Tab-separated table of C-alpha atoms in Angstrom:
chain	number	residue	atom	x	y	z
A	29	UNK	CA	-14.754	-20.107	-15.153
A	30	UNK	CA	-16.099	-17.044	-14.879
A	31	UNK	CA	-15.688	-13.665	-16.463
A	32	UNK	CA	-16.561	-9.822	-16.549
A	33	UNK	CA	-17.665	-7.439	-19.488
A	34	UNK	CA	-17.636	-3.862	-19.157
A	35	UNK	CA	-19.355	-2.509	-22.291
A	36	UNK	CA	-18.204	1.223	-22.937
A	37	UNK	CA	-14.191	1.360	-22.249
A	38	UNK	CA	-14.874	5.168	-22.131
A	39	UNK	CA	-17.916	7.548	-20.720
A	40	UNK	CA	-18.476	10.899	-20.919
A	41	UNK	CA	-21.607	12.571	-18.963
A	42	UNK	CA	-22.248	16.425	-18.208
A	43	UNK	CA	-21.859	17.619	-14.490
A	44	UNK	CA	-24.977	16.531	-12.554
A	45	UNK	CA	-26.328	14.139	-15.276
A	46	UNK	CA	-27.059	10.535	-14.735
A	47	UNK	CA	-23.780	7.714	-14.289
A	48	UNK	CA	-24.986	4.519	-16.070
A	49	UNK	CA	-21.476	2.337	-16.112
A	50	UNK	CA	-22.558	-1.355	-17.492
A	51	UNK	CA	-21.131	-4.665	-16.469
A	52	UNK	CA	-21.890	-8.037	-17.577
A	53	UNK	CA	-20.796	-10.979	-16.071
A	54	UNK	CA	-19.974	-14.771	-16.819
A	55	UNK	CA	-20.396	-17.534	-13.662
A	56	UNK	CA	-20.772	-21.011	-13.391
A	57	UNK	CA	-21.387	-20.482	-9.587
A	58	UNK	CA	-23.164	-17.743	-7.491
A	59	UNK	CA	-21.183	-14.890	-8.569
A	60	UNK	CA	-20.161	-12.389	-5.683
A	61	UNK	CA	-19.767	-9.117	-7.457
A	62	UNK	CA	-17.733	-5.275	-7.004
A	63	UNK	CA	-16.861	-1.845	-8.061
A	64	UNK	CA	-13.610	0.020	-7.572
A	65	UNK	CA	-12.747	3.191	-8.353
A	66	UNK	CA	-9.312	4.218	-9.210
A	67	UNK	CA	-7.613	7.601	-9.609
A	68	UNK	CA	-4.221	8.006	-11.892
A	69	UNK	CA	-0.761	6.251	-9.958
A	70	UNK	CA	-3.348	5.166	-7.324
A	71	UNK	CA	-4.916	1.794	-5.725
A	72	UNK	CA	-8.316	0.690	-5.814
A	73	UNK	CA	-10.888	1.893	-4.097
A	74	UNK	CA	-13.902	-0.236	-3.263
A	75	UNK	CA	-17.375	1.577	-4.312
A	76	UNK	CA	-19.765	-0.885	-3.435
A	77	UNK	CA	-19.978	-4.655	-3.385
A	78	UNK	CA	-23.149	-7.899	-3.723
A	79	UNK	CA	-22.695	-10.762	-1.631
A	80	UNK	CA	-25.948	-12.297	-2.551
A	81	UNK	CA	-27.705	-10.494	0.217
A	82	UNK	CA	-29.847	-7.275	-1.396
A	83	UNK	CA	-29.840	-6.755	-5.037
A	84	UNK	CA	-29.859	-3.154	-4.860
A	85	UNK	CA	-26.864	-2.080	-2.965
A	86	UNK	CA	-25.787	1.107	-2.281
A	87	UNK	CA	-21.681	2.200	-2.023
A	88	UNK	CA	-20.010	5.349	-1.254
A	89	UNK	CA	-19.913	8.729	-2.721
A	90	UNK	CA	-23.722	8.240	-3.821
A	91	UNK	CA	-23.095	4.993	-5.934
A	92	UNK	CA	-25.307	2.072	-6.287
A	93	UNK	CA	-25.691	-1.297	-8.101
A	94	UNK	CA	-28.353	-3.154	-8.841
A	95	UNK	CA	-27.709	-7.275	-9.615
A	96	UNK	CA	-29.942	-8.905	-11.853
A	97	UNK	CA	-29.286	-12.564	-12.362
A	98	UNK	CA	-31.809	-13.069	-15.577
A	99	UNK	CA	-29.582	-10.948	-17.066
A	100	UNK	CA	-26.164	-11.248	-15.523
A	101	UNK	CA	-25.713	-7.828	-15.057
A	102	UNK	CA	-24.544	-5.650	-12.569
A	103	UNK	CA	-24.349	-1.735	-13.697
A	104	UNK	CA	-23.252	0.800	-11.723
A	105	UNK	CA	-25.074	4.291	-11.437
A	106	UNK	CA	-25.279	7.223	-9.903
A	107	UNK	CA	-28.150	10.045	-10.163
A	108	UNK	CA	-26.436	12.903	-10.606
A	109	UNK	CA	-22.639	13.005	-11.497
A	110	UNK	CA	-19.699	15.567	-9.782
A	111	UNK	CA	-16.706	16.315	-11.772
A	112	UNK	CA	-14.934	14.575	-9.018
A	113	UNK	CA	-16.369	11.001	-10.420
A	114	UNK	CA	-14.127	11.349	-13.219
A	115	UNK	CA	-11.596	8.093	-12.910
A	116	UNK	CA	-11.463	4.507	-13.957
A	117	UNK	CA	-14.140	2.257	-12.937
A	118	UNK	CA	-13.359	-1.141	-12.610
A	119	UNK	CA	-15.758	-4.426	-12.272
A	120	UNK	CA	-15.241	-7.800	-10.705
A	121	UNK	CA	-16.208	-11.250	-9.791
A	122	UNK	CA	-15.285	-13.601	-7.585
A	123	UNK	CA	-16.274	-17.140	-6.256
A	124	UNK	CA	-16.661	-16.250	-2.767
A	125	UNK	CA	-17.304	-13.500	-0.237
A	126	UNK	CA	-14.842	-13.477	1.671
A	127	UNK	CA	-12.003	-11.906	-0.167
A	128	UNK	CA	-9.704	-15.046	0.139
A	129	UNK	CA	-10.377	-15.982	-3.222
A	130	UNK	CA	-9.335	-14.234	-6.745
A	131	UNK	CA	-11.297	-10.994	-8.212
A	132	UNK	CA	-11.883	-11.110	-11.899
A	133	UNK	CA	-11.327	-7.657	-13.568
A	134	UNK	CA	-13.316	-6.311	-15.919
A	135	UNK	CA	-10.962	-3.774	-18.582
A	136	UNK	CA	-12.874	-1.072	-16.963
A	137	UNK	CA	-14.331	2.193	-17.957
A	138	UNK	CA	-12.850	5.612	-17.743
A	139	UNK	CA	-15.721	7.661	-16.835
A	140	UNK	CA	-15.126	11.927	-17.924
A	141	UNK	CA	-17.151	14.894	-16.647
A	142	UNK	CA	-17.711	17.373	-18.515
A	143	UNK	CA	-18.572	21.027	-16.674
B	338	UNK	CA	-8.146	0.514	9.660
B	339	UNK	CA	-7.455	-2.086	6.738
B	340	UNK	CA	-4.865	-0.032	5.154
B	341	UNK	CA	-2.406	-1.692	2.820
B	342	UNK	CA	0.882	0.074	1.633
B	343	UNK	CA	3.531	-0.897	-0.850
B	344	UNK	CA	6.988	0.064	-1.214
B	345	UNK	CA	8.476	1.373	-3.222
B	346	UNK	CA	6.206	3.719	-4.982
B	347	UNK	CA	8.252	3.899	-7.748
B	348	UNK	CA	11.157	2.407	-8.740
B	349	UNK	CA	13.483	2.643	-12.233
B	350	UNK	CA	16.271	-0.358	-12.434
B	351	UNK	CA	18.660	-1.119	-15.352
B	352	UNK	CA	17.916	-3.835	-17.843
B	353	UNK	CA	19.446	-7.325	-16.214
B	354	UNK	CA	18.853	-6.477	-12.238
B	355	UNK	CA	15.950	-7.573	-9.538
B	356	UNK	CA	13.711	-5.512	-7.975
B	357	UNK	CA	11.909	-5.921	-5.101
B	358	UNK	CA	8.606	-4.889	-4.027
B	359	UNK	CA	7.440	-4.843	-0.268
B	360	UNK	CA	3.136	-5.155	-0.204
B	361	UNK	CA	2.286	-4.711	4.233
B	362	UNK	CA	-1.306	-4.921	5.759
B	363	UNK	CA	-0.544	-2.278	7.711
B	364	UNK	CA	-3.218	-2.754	10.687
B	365	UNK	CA	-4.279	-6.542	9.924
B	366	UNK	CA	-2.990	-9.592	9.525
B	367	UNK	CA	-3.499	-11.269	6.120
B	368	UNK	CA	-3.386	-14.818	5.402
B	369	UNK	CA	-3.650	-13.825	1.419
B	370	UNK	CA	-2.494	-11.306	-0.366
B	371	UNK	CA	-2.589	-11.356	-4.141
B	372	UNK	CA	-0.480	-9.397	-6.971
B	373	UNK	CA	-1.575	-7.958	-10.181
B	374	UNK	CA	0.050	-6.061	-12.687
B	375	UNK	CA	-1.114	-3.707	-15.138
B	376	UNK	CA	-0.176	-2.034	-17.984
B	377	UNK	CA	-1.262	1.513	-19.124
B	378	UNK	CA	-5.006	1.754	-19.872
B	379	UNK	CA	-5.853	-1.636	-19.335
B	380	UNK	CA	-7.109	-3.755	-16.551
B	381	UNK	CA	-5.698	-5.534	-13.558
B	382	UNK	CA	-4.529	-8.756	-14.604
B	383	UNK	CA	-3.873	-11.482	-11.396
B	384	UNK	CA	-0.563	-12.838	-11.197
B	385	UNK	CA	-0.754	-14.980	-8.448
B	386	UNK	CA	-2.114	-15.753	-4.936
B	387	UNK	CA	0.044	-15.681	-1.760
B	388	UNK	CA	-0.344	-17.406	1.516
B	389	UNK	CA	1.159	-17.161	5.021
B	390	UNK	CA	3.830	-19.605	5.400
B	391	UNK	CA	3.200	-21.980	1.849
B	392	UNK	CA	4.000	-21.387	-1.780
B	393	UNK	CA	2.276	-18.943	-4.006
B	394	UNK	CA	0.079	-19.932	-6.341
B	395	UNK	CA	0.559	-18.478	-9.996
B	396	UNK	CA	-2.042	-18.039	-12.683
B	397	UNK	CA	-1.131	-19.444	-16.092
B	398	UNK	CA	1.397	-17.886	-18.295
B	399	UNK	CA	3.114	-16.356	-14.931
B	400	UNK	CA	7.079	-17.436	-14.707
B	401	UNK	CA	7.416	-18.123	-11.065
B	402	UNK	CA	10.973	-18.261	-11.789
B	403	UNK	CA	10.896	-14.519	-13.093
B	404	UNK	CA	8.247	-13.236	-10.209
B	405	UNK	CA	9.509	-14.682	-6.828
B	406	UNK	CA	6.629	-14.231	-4.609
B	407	UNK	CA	7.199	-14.458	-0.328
B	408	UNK	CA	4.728	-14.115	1.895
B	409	UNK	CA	6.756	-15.342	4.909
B	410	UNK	CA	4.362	-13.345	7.414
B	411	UNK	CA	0.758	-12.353	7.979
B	412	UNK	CA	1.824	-8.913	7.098
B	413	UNK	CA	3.865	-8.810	4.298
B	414	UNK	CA	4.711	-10.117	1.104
B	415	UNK	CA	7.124	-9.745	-1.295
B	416	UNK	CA	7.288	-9.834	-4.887
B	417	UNK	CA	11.046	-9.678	-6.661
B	418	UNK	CA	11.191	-9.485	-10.570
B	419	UNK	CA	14.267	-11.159	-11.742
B	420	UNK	CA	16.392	-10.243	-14.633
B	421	UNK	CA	14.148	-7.536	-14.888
B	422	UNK	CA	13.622	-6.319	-18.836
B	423	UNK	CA	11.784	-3.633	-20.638
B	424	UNK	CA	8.712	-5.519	-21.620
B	425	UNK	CA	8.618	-6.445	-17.388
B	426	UNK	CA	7.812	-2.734	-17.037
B	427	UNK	CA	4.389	-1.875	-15.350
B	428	UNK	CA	2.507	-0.956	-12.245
B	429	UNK	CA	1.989	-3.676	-9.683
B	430	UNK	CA	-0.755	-3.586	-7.270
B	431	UNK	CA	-1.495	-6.421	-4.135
B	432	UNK	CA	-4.143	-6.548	-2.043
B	433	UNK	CA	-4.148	-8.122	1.303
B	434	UNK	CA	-7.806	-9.722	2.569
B	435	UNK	CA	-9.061	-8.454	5.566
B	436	UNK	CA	-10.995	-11.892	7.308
B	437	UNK	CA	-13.364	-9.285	9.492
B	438	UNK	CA	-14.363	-7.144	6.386
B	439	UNK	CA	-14.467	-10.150	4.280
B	440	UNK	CA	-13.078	-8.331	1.483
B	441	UNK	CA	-9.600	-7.614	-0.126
B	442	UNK	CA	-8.026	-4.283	0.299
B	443	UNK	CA	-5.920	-2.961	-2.234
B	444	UNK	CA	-2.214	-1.426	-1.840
B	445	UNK	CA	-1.682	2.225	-3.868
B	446	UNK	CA	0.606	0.336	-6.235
B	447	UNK	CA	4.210	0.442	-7.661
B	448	UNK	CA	5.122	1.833	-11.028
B	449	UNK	CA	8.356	-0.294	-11.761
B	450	UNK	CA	10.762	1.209	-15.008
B	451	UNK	CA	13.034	-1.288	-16.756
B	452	UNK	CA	15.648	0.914	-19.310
């Protein structure tokens, strides 16, 4: 089974200060792991995503991860936040790459910029 | 490309009737798509998976009876809530995976009111 933890259900960070959003995960098998970002009455947007290849990847919008298996984390920065950034963040895990098989949400993070 | 829309964007119904919800890939074909709900401040929860041309798969404590799911082509599914009631209202989201991105791609979502 596997699961996701997102420590911090909300965030607040001044404008141009560091984004540190956490996420923990559960897996029994390699875990393939994402970020989505989603604005109010809209869809998710996918920020970034690991598919075992780096462990450092980088998404949109000046976004990056970083997986680290010893501790089954995958947080989500960025260096220097926009007032823009301010939505929900959301964090998942699946069994496989290739999108055919179900994401497991995290109960994500609202992340608020304050000017 | 890999666009996903849904239909309707909103919708209010009476207590007792079905509504229907139209998820398209709108440039791909999808062999799954997948519906989640979610209610106010909280995460997406799966409901079930949908393939091309078989029965959808629900997870547990999902009445397939209440949520008809049809996925009857590579481009669209449907999901219908029957007997729709109060406690049924929410926003449903589906994503559609995209087999050249390898990832799923998420519709903007439809806020459904039961009164």
């Amino acid at each position: 089974a596997q699961s996701v933890t997102q420590l911090g259900s909300h965030v607040s960070v001044s404008e141009g200060a560091l984004v540190l959003l956490r996420c923990n995960y559960s897996s029994s098998v390699p875990p393939y792991l994402f970020w989505y970002v989603q604005y109010p009455n809209q869809g998710l947007q996918l920020l970034l995503k690991y598919t075992s290849a780096a462990t450092l990847v980088k998404g949109i919008n000046g976004f990056e991860a970083e997986f680290k298996k010893s501790e089954t984390s995958f947080h989500l920065t960025k260096p220097s936040a926009h007032m823009s950034d301010a939505a929900e963040y959301f964090c998942a895990v699946s069994e496989s790459p290739s999108g055919t098989y179900k994401y497991i949400f995290g109960t994500g993070t609202r992340l608020k910029v304050l000017a | 490309g890999a666009v996903v829309s849904q239909h309707p964007s909103r919708v209010i119904c009476k207590s007792g009737t079905s509504v229907k919800i139209e998820c398209r890939s709108l440039d791909f074909q999808a062999t799954t798509m997948f519906w989640y709900r979610q209610f106010p401040k909280q995460s997406l929860m799966l409901m079930a998976t949908s393939n091309e041309g078989s029965k959808a798969t629900y997870e547990q404590g999902v009445e397939k009876d209440k949520f008809l799911i049809n996925h009857a082509s590579l481009t669209l599914s449907t999901l219908t809530v029957t007997s729709a009631h109060p406690e049924d209202s929410s926003f449903y989201i589906c994503s559609a995976n995209h087999r050249s991105y390898n990832e799923q791609f998420f519709g903007p979502g439809t806020r459904l009111t039961v009164l």
